[in-house]
Coordinates of C-alpha atoms in Angstrom, one line a residue:
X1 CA 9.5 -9.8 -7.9
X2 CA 7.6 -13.3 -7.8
X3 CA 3.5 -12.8 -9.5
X4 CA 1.3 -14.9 -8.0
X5 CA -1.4 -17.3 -9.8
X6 CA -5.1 -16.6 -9.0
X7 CA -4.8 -19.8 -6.8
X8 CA -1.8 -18.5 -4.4
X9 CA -3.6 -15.4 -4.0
X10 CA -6.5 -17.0 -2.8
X11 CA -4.4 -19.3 -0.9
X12 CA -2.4 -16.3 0.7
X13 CA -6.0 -14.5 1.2
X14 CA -7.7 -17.3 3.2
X15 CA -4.6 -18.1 5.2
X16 CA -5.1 -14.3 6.6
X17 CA -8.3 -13.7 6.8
X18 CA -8.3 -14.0 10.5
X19 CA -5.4 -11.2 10.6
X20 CA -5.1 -7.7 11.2
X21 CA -3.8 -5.8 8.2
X22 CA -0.6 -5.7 9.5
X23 CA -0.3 -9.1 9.8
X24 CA -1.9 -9.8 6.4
X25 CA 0.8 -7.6 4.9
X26 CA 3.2 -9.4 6.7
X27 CA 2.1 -12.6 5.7
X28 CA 2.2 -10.7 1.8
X29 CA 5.9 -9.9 2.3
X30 CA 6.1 -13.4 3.9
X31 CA 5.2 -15.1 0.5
X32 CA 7.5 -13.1 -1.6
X33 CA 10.9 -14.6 0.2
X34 CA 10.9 -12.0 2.9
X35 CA 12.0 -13.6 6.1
X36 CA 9.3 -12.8 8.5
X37 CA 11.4 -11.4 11.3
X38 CA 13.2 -8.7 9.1
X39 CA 9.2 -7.9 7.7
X40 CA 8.6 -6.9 11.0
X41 CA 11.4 -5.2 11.9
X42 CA 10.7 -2.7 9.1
X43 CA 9.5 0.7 9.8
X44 CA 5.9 1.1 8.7
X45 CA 6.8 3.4 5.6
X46 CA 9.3 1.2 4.0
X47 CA 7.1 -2.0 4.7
X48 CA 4.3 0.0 2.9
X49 CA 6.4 0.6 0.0
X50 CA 7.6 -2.9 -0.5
X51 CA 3.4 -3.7 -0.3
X52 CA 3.2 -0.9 -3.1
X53 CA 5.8 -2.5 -5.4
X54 CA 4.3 -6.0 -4.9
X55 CA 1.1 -4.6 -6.0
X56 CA 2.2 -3.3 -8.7
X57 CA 4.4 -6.1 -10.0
X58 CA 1.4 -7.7 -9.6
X59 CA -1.6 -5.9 -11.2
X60 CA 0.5 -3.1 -12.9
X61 CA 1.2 0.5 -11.4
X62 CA -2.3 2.2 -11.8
X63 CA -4.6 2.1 -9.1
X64 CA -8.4 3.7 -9.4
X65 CA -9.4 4.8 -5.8
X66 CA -13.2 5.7 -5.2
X67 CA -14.0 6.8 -1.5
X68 CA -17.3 8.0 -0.5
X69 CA -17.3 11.3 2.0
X70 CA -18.4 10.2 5.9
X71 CA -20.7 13.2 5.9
X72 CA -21.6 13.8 2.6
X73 CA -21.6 10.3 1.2
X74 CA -20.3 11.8 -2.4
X75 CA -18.0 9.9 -4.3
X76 CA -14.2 11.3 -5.0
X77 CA -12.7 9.1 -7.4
X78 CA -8.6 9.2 -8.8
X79 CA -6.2 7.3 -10.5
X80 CA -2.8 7.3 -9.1
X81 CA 0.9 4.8 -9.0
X82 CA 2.2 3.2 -6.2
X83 CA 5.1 5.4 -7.0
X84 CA 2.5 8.4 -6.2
X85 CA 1.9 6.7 -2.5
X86 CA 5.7 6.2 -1.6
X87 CA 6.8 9.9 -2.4
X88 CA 8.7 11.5 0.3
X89 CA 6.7 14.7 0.9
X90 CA 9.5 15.8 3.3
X91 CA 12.0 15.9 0.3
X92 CA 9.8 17.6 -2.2
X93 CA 10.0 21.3 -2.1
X94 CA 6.6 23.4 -2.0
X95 CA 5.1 20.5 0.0
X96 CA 2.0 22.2 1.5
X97 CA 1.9 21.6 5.0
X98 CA -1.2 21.7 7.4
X99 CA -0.8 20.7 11.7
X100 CA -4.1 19.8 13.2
X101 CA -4.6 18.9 16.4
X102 CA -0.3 18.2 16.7
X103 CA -0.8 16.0 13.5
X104 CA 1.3 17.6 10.2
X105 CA 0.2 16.3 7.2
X106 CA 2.1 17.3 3.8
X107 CA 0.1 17.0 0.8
X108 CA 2.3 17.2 -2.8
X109 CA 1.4 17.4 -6.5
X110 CA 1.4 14.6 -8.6
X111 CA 3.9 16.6 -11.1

């Protein structure tokens, strides 16, 4: 997978600033040879994943996350890989499950 220089990203940046982030992931895929129709035609799971393998071809496969709480304002911080994002929780057996509100979200280990 192509790594940019600091310039093309800053390039590829200002050329989307004025996008949504779908079209600034599109625009990602774009620069990596992706023919733009095919981009979009890609469900939003497997166009995520390609974004997660970019990134990490291009800064490596750790990521550190820190998200403060809308109420409480603390501070969760983790590490996790791309690889940890584009898990199929579906295919992993003792996936916990939880429906809210007709929306089921499956949460899995990072074993």
């Amino acid at each position: 997978m192509h790594r940019f220089t600091a310039l093309e990203l800053i390039e590829i940046s200002e050329s989307g600033a004025s996008l949504e982030p779908a079209g600034r992931g599109l625009l990602l895929l774009a620069a990596t040879g992706w023919p733009r129709d095919a981009a979009e035609a890609l469900p939003v799971g497997a166009r995520d994943r390609a974004l997660f393998a970019l990134r990490a071809a291009q800064f490596g496969p750790r990521m550190e996350v820190a998200q403060a709480g809308t109420h409480c304002a603390e501070t969760m911080e983790c590490a996790l890989t791309a690889a940890d994002l584009w898990r199929d929780a579906a295919a992993v057996a003792g996936a916990l499950v939880a429906t809210v509100g007709g929306v089921a979200v499956r949460a899995i280990s990072a074993d």
